[in-house]
Coordinates of C-alpha atoms and ligand atoms in Angstrom, one line a residue:
M816 CA 24.1 -80.0 28.1
S817 CA 26.3 -77.3 26.7
H818 CA 29.1 -78.0 24.3
F819 CA 31.6 -76.0 22.2
E820 CA 31.8 -75.5 18.4
V821 CA 34.4 -73.5 16.4
L822 CA 33.4 -70.7 14.1
A823 CA 36.1 -68.6 12.3
G824 CA 38.7 -70.0 14.7
N825 CA 36.8 -69.0 17.8
K826 CA 35.2 -71.2 20.4
V827 CA 31.4 -70.8 20.6
M828 CA 29.7 -72.1 23.7
V829 CA 26.5 -73.8 22.5
L830 CA 24.0 -73.8 25.4
G831 CA 21.7 -76.6 26.1
K832 CA 19.0 -74.1 27.3
P833 CA 18.3 -70.5 26.5
L834 CA 20.2 -68.1 28.7
T835 CA 20.5 -64.3 28.5
A836 CA 23.8 -62.5 28.0
K837 CA 23.6 -61.5 31.6
D838 CA 23.2 -65.1 32.8
V839 CA 26.2 -66.1 30.7
A840 CA 28.3 -63.2 31.9
E841 CA 27.4 -64.0 35.5
T842 CA 28.4 -67.7 35.1
L843 CA 31.7 -66.6 33.4
S844 CA 32.5 -64.1 36.2
L845 CA 32.5 -66.9 38.8
G846 CA 35.6 -68.3 37.2
M847 CA 37.3 -64.8 36.9
K848 CA 37.8 -63.8 40.5
K849 CA 41.6 -63.4 39.9
K850 CA 41.4 -62.0 36.4
T851 CA 42.2 -58.3 35.8
E852 CA 40.7 -57.8 32.4
P853 CA 37.1 -57.1 31.6
F854 CA 35.2 -59.4 29.3
T855 CA 32.5 -59.2 26.6
V856 CA 30.0 -61.8 25.6
M857 CA 28.5 -62.1 22.2
S858 CA 25.2 -63.8 21.4
L859 CA 25.1 -65.3 17.9
K860 CA 21.4 -65.8 18.3
K861 CA 20.8 -62.1 18.5
V862 CA 22.5 -61.6 15.2
V863 CA 20.2 -64.2 13.6
E864 CA 17.2 -62.5 15.3
R865 CA 18.1 -59.1 13.9
Y866 CA 18.6 -60.6 10.4
R867 CA 15.2 -62.3 10.5
E868 CA 13.7 -59.0 11.6
W869 CA 15.4 -57.2 8.7
E870 CA 14.0 -59.7 6.2
C871 CA 10.6 -59.2 7.7
E872 CA 10.5 -55.4 7.9
M873 CA 12.7 -54.6 4.8
P874 CA 11.8 -57.4 2.4
G875 CA 13.8 -57.4 -0.8
I876 CA 16.5 -55.0 0.5
K877 CA 19.8 -56.7 0.8
P878 CA 21.9 -55.5 3.8
Y879 CA 25.6 -54.7 3.2
Y880 CA 26.8 -54.7 6.8
A881 CA 29.0 -51.6 7.5
V882 CA 32.2 -53.4 8.7
K883 CA 33.6 -50.3 10.5
C884 CA 30.8 -50.6 13.1
N885 CA 32.3 -53.8 14.6
D886 CA 34.7 -55.9 12.5
N887 CA 34.4 -58.9 14.8
I888 CA 35.0 -62.0 12.6
V889 CA 32.3 -64.1 14.2
L890 CA 29.7 -61.4 13.6
L891 CA 30.9 -61.1 10.0
K892 CA 30.8 -64.8 9.5
V893 CA 27.3 -65.2 10.9
L894 CA 26.0 -62.3 8.8
A895 CA 27.6 -63.7 5.6
N896 CA 26.0 -67.1 6.3
L897 CA 22.7 -65.4 6.6
G898 CA 23.1 -63.7 3.2
A899 CA 24.5 -60.2 4.0
G900 CA 27.0 -58.4 1.8
F901 CA 29.6 -55.9 3.2
D902 CA 30.2 -52.2 3.1
C903 CA 33.9 -51.7 3.3
A904 CA 35.9 -48.5 3.4
T905 CA 39.5 -49.6 3.5
K906 CA 42.0 -52.1 2.1
A907 CA 42.1 -53.8 5.5
E908 CA 38.3 -54.3 5.6
I909 CA 38.2 -55.6 2.1
D910 CA 41.1 -58.0 2.7
M911 CA 39.5 -59.3 5.8
I912 CA 36.3 -60.1 4.0
I913 CA 38.0 -61.8 1.1
N914 CA 41.1 -63.5 2.9
E915 CA 39.0 -64.9 5.7
N916 CA 36.6 -66.4 3.2
I917 CA 33.7 -64.4 4.6
A918 CA 32.5 -63.3 1.2
T919 CA 33.7 -62.7 -2.3
A920 CA 34.5 -59.3 -3.9
D921 CA 31.1 -59.3 -5.6
D922 CA 29.5 -59.0 -2.2
I923 CA 31.4 -55.9 -1.3
I924 CA 30.5 -52.3 -1.9
Y925 CA 33.4 -49.8 -1.4
A926 CA 31.3 -47.3 0.4
H927 CA 33.7 -44.4 1.0
P928 CA 33.1 -41.3 -1.1
I929 CA 36.7 -40.2 -0.8
K930 CA 38.8 -43.2 -1.4
T931 CA 42.5 -43.7 -0.5
P932 CA 44.1 -44.1 -4.0
E933 CA 46.1 -47.3 -3.1
F934 CA 43.0 -48.8 -1.5
L935 CA 40.9 -48.1 -4.6
K936 CA 43.4 -49.7 -6.9
H937 CA 43.6 -52.7 -4.6
A938 CA 39.8 -53.0 -4.5
Y939 CA 39.7 -52.7 -8.3
N940 CA 42.3 -55.4 -8.8
L941 CA 40.4 -57.7 -6.5
G942 CA 37.2 -57.2 -8.5
V943 CA 35.2 -55.1 -6.0
P944 CA 32.5 -54.0 -8.5
R945 CA 31.1 -50.7 -7.1
A946 CA 32.2 -47.7 -5.2
T947 CA 30.4 -44.5 -4.0
F948 CA 31.5 -41.0 -5.0
D949 CA 30.2 -37.5 -4.4
S950 CA 32.6 -35.2 -6.5
K951 CA 34.1 -34.7 -9.9
E952 CA 37.6 -35.1 -8.3
E953 CA 36.6 -38.6 -7.1
L954 CA 35.3 -39.5 -10.5
C955 CA 38.7 -38.5 -12.0
K956 CA 40.4 -40.7 -9.4
M957 CA 38.1 -43.6 -10.4
K958 CA 38.8 -43.0 -14.1
A959 CA 42.5 -43.2 -13.4
L960 CA 42.6 -46.1 -10.9
S961 CA 39.5 -48.1 -11.4
P962 CA 38.1 -47.3 -14.8
E963 CA 35.6 -50.1 -15.1
M964 CA 34.3 -49.9 -11.5
E965 CA 30.7 -48.8 -11.3
G966 CA 29.9 -45.6 -9.5
I967 CA 27.1 -45.0 -6.9
L968 CA 26.4 -41.3 -6.4
R969 CA 26.3 -40.4 -2.7
I970 CA 23.8 -37.7 -1.9
S971 CA 23.4 -35.7 1.2
C972 CA 19.9 -36.0 2.7
C973 CA 20.2 -35.9 6.5
D974 CA 17.5 -36.4 9.1
K975 CA 17.8 -33.3 11.4
T976 CA 16.9 -35.4 14.4
A977 CA 19.8 -37.8 13.8
E978 CA 22.3 -37.7 16.6
R979 CA 25.3 -37.9 14.3
Q980 CA 25.0 -35.9 11.1
L981 CA 27.1 -37.1 8.2
K982 CA 26.1 -34.4 5.7
H983 CA 29.0 -32.1 6.4
K984 CA 31.7 -34.6 5.4
F985 CA 30.1 -36.6 2.6
G986 CA 27.3 -36.4 0.0
C987 CA 26.7 -34.0 -2.8
D988 CA 23.7 -31.7 -2.9
P989 CA 20.8 -33.8 -4.3
T990 CA 19.4 -31.0 -6.4
K991 CA 22.3 -28.6 -7.3
D992 CA 25.3 -31.0 -7.9
V993 CA 23.7 -34.0 -9.5
T994 CA 23.4 -33.1 -13.2
K995 CA 27.0 -32.0 -13.6
L996 CA 28.3 -35.1 -11.8
L997 CA 26.2 -37.4 -13.9
I998 CA 27.4 -35.7 -17.1
K999 CA 31.0 -35.7 -15.9
A1000 CA 30.8 -39.5 -15.2
K1001 CA 29.4 -40.0 -18.7
E1002 CA 32.2 -38.0 -20.3
L1003 CA 34.8 -40.1 -18.3
G1004 CA 33.1 -43.4 -19.3
I1005 CA 32.1 -44.3 -15.7
N1006 CA 28.8 -46.0 -15.4
V1007 CA 26.7 -44.6 -12.6
V1008 CA 24.5 -47.5 -11.5
G1009 CA 22.7 -46.0 -8.6
V1010 CA 22.4 -43.5 -5.7
S1011 CA 23.3 -43.9 -2.0
V1012 CA 22.5 -41.8 1.1
H1013 CA 23.2 -41.8 4.8
V1014 CA 20.4 -40.1 6.7
G1015 CA 22.6 -39.8 9.8
S1016 CA 23.4 -42.1 12.6
R1017 CA 20.6 -42.9 15.1
C1018 CA 18.0 -41.3 12.9
C1019 CA 14.8 -40.6 14.8
D1020 CA 12.5 -39.7 11.9
P1021 CA 11.6 -42.6 9.6
S1022 CA 10.4 -40.1 6.9
A1023 CA 14.0 -39.1 6.3
Y1024 CA 14.3 -42.3 4.3
E1025 CA 11.2 -41.3 2.3
R1026 CA 12.7 -37.9 1.5
A1027 CA 15.9 -39.7 0.3
I1028 CA 13.9 -42.0 -1.9
I1029 CA 12.1 -39.1 -3.6
H1030 CA 15.5 -37.5 -4.4
M1031 CA 16.7 -40.9 -5.7
R1032 CA 13.7 -41.2 -8.1
Q1033 CA 14.5 -37.8 -9.6
I1034 CA 18.2 -38.7 -9.9
F1035 CA 17.4 -42.0 -11.5
D1036 CA 15.2 -40.3 -14.1
E1037 CA 18.0 -37.8 -14.9
G1038 CA 20.7 -40.5 -15.0
I1039 CA 18.7 -42.7 -17.4
L1040 CA 18.3 -39.7 -19.7
I1041 CA 22.0 -39.1 -19.6
G1042 CA 22.6 -42.8 -20.5
H1043 CA 23.5 -44.3 -17.1
P1044 CA 22.3 -47.8 -16.3
M1045 CA 20.6 -46.7 -13.0
K1046 CA 19.4 -49.7 -10.9
V1047 CA 20.9 -49.6 -7.3
V1048 CA 18.8 -47.8 -4.6
D1049 CA 21.2 -47.8 -1.6
L1050 CA 19.5 -46.6 1.6
G1051 CA 22.8 -46.4 3.5
G1052 CA 22.9 -46.8 7.3
G1053 CA 21.4 -45.1 10.3
F1054 CA 19.0 -47.9 11.3
P1055 CA 18.7 -48.0 15.1
G1056 CA 20.5 -50.5 17.3
I1057 CA 18.2 -49.8 20.2
Y1058 CA 14.6 -48.9 19.8
N1059 CA 12.4 -46.4 21.5
E1060 CA 8.9 -45.0 21.1
K1061 CA 10.0 -42.9 18.2
I1062 CA 12.1 -45.3 16.2
S1063 CA 12.4 -49.0 15.4
L1064 CA 13.1 -51.0 12.3
A1065 CA 9.4 -51.7 11.9
K1066 CA 8.7 -47.9 11.8
I1067 CA 11.4 -47.3 9.2
G1068 CA 10.4 -50.4 7.2
K1069 CA 6.8 -49.2 7.0
C1070 CA 7.9 -45.9 5.6
V1071 CA 10.6 -47.2 3.3
M1072 CA 8.4 -50.0 1.8
A1073 CA 5.6 -47.5 1.1
A1074 CA 8.0 -45.0 -0.6
L1075 CA 9.7 -47.7 -2.7
Q1076 CA 6.3 -49.0 -3.8
K1077 CA 5.3 -45.4 -4.8
Y1078 CA 8.6 -44.3 -6.5
F1079 CA 10.2 -47.5 -7.6
P1080 CA 7.1 -49.7 -8.3
E1081 CA 8.7 -52.0 -10.9
K1082 CA 10.8 -53.9 -8.4
E1083 CA 12.4 -56.3 -10.8
K1084 CA 14.2 -53.4 -12.5
Y1085 CA 16.1 -52.3 -9.4
E1086 CA 18.5 -53.6 -6.8
F1087 CA 17.5 -52.4 -3.3
I1088 CA 20.3 -52.4 -0.8
A1089 CA 21.3 -50.7 2.5
E1090 CA 24.4 -50.4 4.6
P1091 CA 23.3 -51.0 8.2
G1092 CA 26.0 -51.0 10.9
R1093 CA 24.7 -50.4 14.4
Y1094 CA 21.4 -52.2 13.6
F1095 CA 23.3 -55.6 13.5
A1096 CA 26.2 -54.9 15.8
T1097 CA 24.5 -53.4 18.9
T1098 CA 22.4 -56.1 20.5
P1099 CA 24.7 -59.2 20.2
F1100 CA 27.5 -57.7 22.4
S1101 CA 27.3 -57.1 26.2
T1102 CA 30.1 -56.4 28.5
A1103 CA 31.2 -56.8 32.1
A1104 CA 33.8 -54.9 34.1
K1105 CA 35.1 -55.4 37.6
I1106 CA 35.4 -52.8 40.3
F1107 CA 39.0 -52.5 41.5
G1108 CA 38.7 -49.3 43.5
R1109 CA 36.0 -47.5 45.5
I1110 CA 36.1 -44.3 47.4
E1111 CA 33.5 -42.7 49.6
V1112 CA 33.0 -39.0 48.9
P1113 CA 30.5 -36.3 49.9
A1114 CA 27.6 -36.9 47.6
N1115 CA 27.6 -33.3 46.2
R1116 CA 30.9 -34.1 44.5
I1117 CA 28.9 -36.4 42.3
T1118 CA 25.5 -34.7 42.1
D1119 CA 26.9 -31.2 42.0
N1120 CA 24.2 -30.2 44.4
E1121 CA 25.4 -28.5 47.6
N1122 CA 22.3 -29.8 49.5
D1123 CA 23.9 -33.3 49.2
A1124 CA 27.1 -32.2 51.0
N1125 CA 26.3 -34.2 54.1
K1126 CA 25.2 -37.3 52.2
I1127 CA 27.4 -40.2 51.1
G1128 CA 28.3 -41.0 47.5
Y1129 CA 30.7 -43.5 46.0
M1130 CA 33.2 -43.3 43.1
Y1131 CA 34.0 -46.6 41.5
Y1132 CA 37.0 -47.4 39.3
I1133 CA 36.4 -50.3 36.9
N1134 CA 38.8 -52.2 34.6
D1135 CA 37.1 -51.0 31.3
G1136 CA 36.7 -47.5 30.2
T1137 CA 36.2 -45.0 27.4
Y1138 CA 39.5 -45.9 25.7
M1139 CA 38.2 -49.4 25.5
T1140 CA 34.7 -50.9 25.2
F1141 CA 33.1 -47.6 26.2
S1142 CA 34.8 -45.8 23.4
C1143 CA 31.3 -45.7 21.9
K1144 CA 30.7 -42.9 24.4
H1145 CA 33.0 -40.5 22.6
F1146 CA 32.7 -41.9 19.1
D1147 CA 29.0 -42.5 19.0
G1148 CA 27.5 -40.4 21.7
I1149 CA 26.2 -43.4 23.7
H1150 CA 25.4 -43.0 27.4
P1151 CA 26.2 -46.4 28.9
I1152 CA 23.9 -47.5 31.8
G1153 CA 25.2 -50.4 33.7
Q1154 CA 23.9 -52.6 36.5
P1155 CA 25.5 -54.9 39.0
L1156 CA 26.0 -58.3 37.4
T1157 CA 24.9 -60.2 40.4
N1158 CA 22.4 -59.2 43.1
G1159 CA 21.1 -56.1 41.3
N1160 CA 19.9 -52.9 42.9
D1161 CA 16.4 -54.3 43.5
T1162 CA 17.2 -55.3 47.1
N1163 CA 16.0 -53.2 50.0
E1164 CA 19.4 -51.7 50.3
E1165 CA 19.9 -48.0 50.3
L1166 CA 20.9 -46.5 46.9
F1167 CA 23.8 -44.0 46.8
P1168 CA 24.8 -41.6 44.0
A1169 CA 27.8 -43.0 42.2
T1170 CA 30.3 -42.2 39.5
I1171 CA 31.8 -45.0 37.4
W1172 CA 35.3 -44.2 36.2
G1173 CA 37.4 -46.0 33.7
P1174 CA 40.8 -47.4 34.8
T1175 CA 43.2 -45.0 33.1
C1176 CA 44.9 -41.9 34.5
D1177 CA 42.9 -39.7 32.1
S1178 CA 40.2 -37.7 34.0
A1179 CA 38.1 -37.8 30.9
D1180 CA 37.9 -41.6 31.2
L1181 CA 34.4 -41.4 32.7
V1182 CA 31.9 -44.1 32.0
E1183 CA 28.9 -42.9 34.0
S1184 CA 28.9 -39.5 35.7
L1185 CA 25.9 -39.9 37.9
T1186 CA 24.1 -43.1 38.6
Y1187 CA 22.6 -44.8 41.7
H1188 CA 23.6 -48.1 43.2
R1189 CA 23.6 -49.9 46.5
K1190 CA 27.0 -49.8 48.1
L1191 CA 29.0 -52.0 45.7
N1192 CA 32.1 -53.9 46.7
I1193 CA 35.6 -54.1 45.2
G1194 CA 35.7 -57.2 43.1
E1195 CA 32.1 -57.0 42.1
W1196 CA 31.2 -57.0 38.4
L1197 CA 29.1 -54.4 36.6
F1198 CA 27.2 -55.3 33.4
W1199 CA 26.2 -53.3 30.3
D1200 CA 23.9 -54.9 27.8
E1201 CA 23.8 -54.3 24.0
I1202 CA 26.9 -52.3 23.5
G1203 CA 28.4 -53.7 20.3
A1204 CA 28.4 -50.7 17.9
Y1205 CA 31.5 -48.5 17.5
S1206 CA 32.8 -49.8 20.8
I1207 CA 34.9 -52.9 20.3
S1208 CA 36.2 -51.7 16.9
T1209 CA 37.6 -48.5 18.4
V1210 CA 39.4 -49.9 21.4
V1211 CA 43.0 -48.8 22.2
E1212 CA 45.1 -50.2 25.1
F1213 CA 46.0 -46.7 26.3
N1214 CA 47.9 -46.6 29.6
G1215 CA 48.6 -50.3 29.3
F1216 CA 45.2 -51.5 30.5
P1217 CA 44.2 -54.8 28.8
K1218 CA 41.1 -54.8 26.6
A1219 CA 38.1 -57.0 27.2
K1220 CA 38.3 -60.7 26.3
L1221 CA 35.5 -62.0 24.0
Y1222 CA 33.4 -65.0 24.7
Y1223 CA 30.8 -66.4 22.2
F1224 CA 27.6 -68.2 22.9
A1225 CA 24.7 -69.6 21.0
D1226 CA 22.0 -72.2 21.3
D1227 CA 21.5 -75.4 19.3
E1228 CA 18.9 -73.8 17.1
T1229 CA 21.3 -71.0 16.0
M1230 CA 24.2 -73.3 15.2
Ligands
PLP1496 C1 28.9 -45.0 4.2 C2 28.3 -45.5 5.5 N1 27.4 -46.5 5.5 C3 26.9 -47.1 6.6 C4 27.3 -46.7 7.8 C5 26.7 -47.3 9.0 O1 26.0 -46.5 9.8 P1 25.1 -47.0 11.0 O2 26.0 -47.7 11.9 O3 24.5 -45.7 11.6 O4 24.1 -47.9 10.4 C6 28.3 -45.6 7.9 C7 28.7 -45.1 9.2 O5 29.3 -44.1 9.4 C8 28.8 -45.0 6.8 O6 29.7 -44.1 6.8

């Protein structure tokens, strides 16, 4: 028997038997025939599974979840209960963590190398102990506004295969800039307690973390000579939300643990942390959107192949789009691949080329440009699994279309 519990003011459906996100979405869709808004389901169990996997593959490395990736309060609460800290970059994120009793200031790292002055002062007054920096200007800002806050030097050490490179915006050169920054911090009386990195989002080469750890060792040695109490090894984010043959947490963990053993063998002397975002936020969230328009077109309009001019294709218009849940398409380079929520394509019915458009009047609001489906009907729901990173947190209700409603589910074991 299912029942409801409340977590962070939200109703969580606790299932009597294990169901997939698709099963749950399918059941919910039955009661939504007249609803015009899309909906998203969140599995609390998947957060717990990811956390357990983290503990297994990255033992001794405390995750500070990157709140920007998805600031859903239930996700934050579950992660806090499991023992995570939080990477915050703004006053709003810090206030949410503290005011909603998710965690205390001690469990926050202010991980923005260029901090808004008012936010920095606010964080300092609340007792947030550490912030990242990558320039002398930022050190001066910290001296003026947060003089006793500890500094973590953010270096640039990017995996060339990462789909989103962060090196252009943040991070000092790990060889050329470090000495002068460590000396400047010492002159200003700011304790540098460690080094952080972000190898890039959706990094595909686990050895990128090893390269970062080698730089960190050199910087630790230099920092100690200059008189800094170096102890924090911060591996940043970039851990994958979805695995493939090249990348998984197990592959990264193997590389990271070997490198830490080699370069930081006296474990008790150090604090090993990371700032994973997508790793925790991707898999728990899945979304469903309803088809409200369908037009038949010559298939070449979809495939761009003149040989298809006499074939049939369909353009579908759904009630969620790239201004809403699929904002991850623009902000995170994701290519969403959906499927019919009920009666999938694995029937004997003919498959047609199809385009899936978002609901707004913007012609760039394109969810899937070319996909293949049986002939779908108006009122049918489509479903996208594992879509929680940089999606829900970047929604805008452009053009007046309502955003997806969230439903939470778990099983007895998880609660
Ligand atoms: C400083 C910092 N840490 C962590 C993250 C999280 O990255 P990811 O979601 O790739 O793990 C980001 C993302 O931009 C970031 O800027």
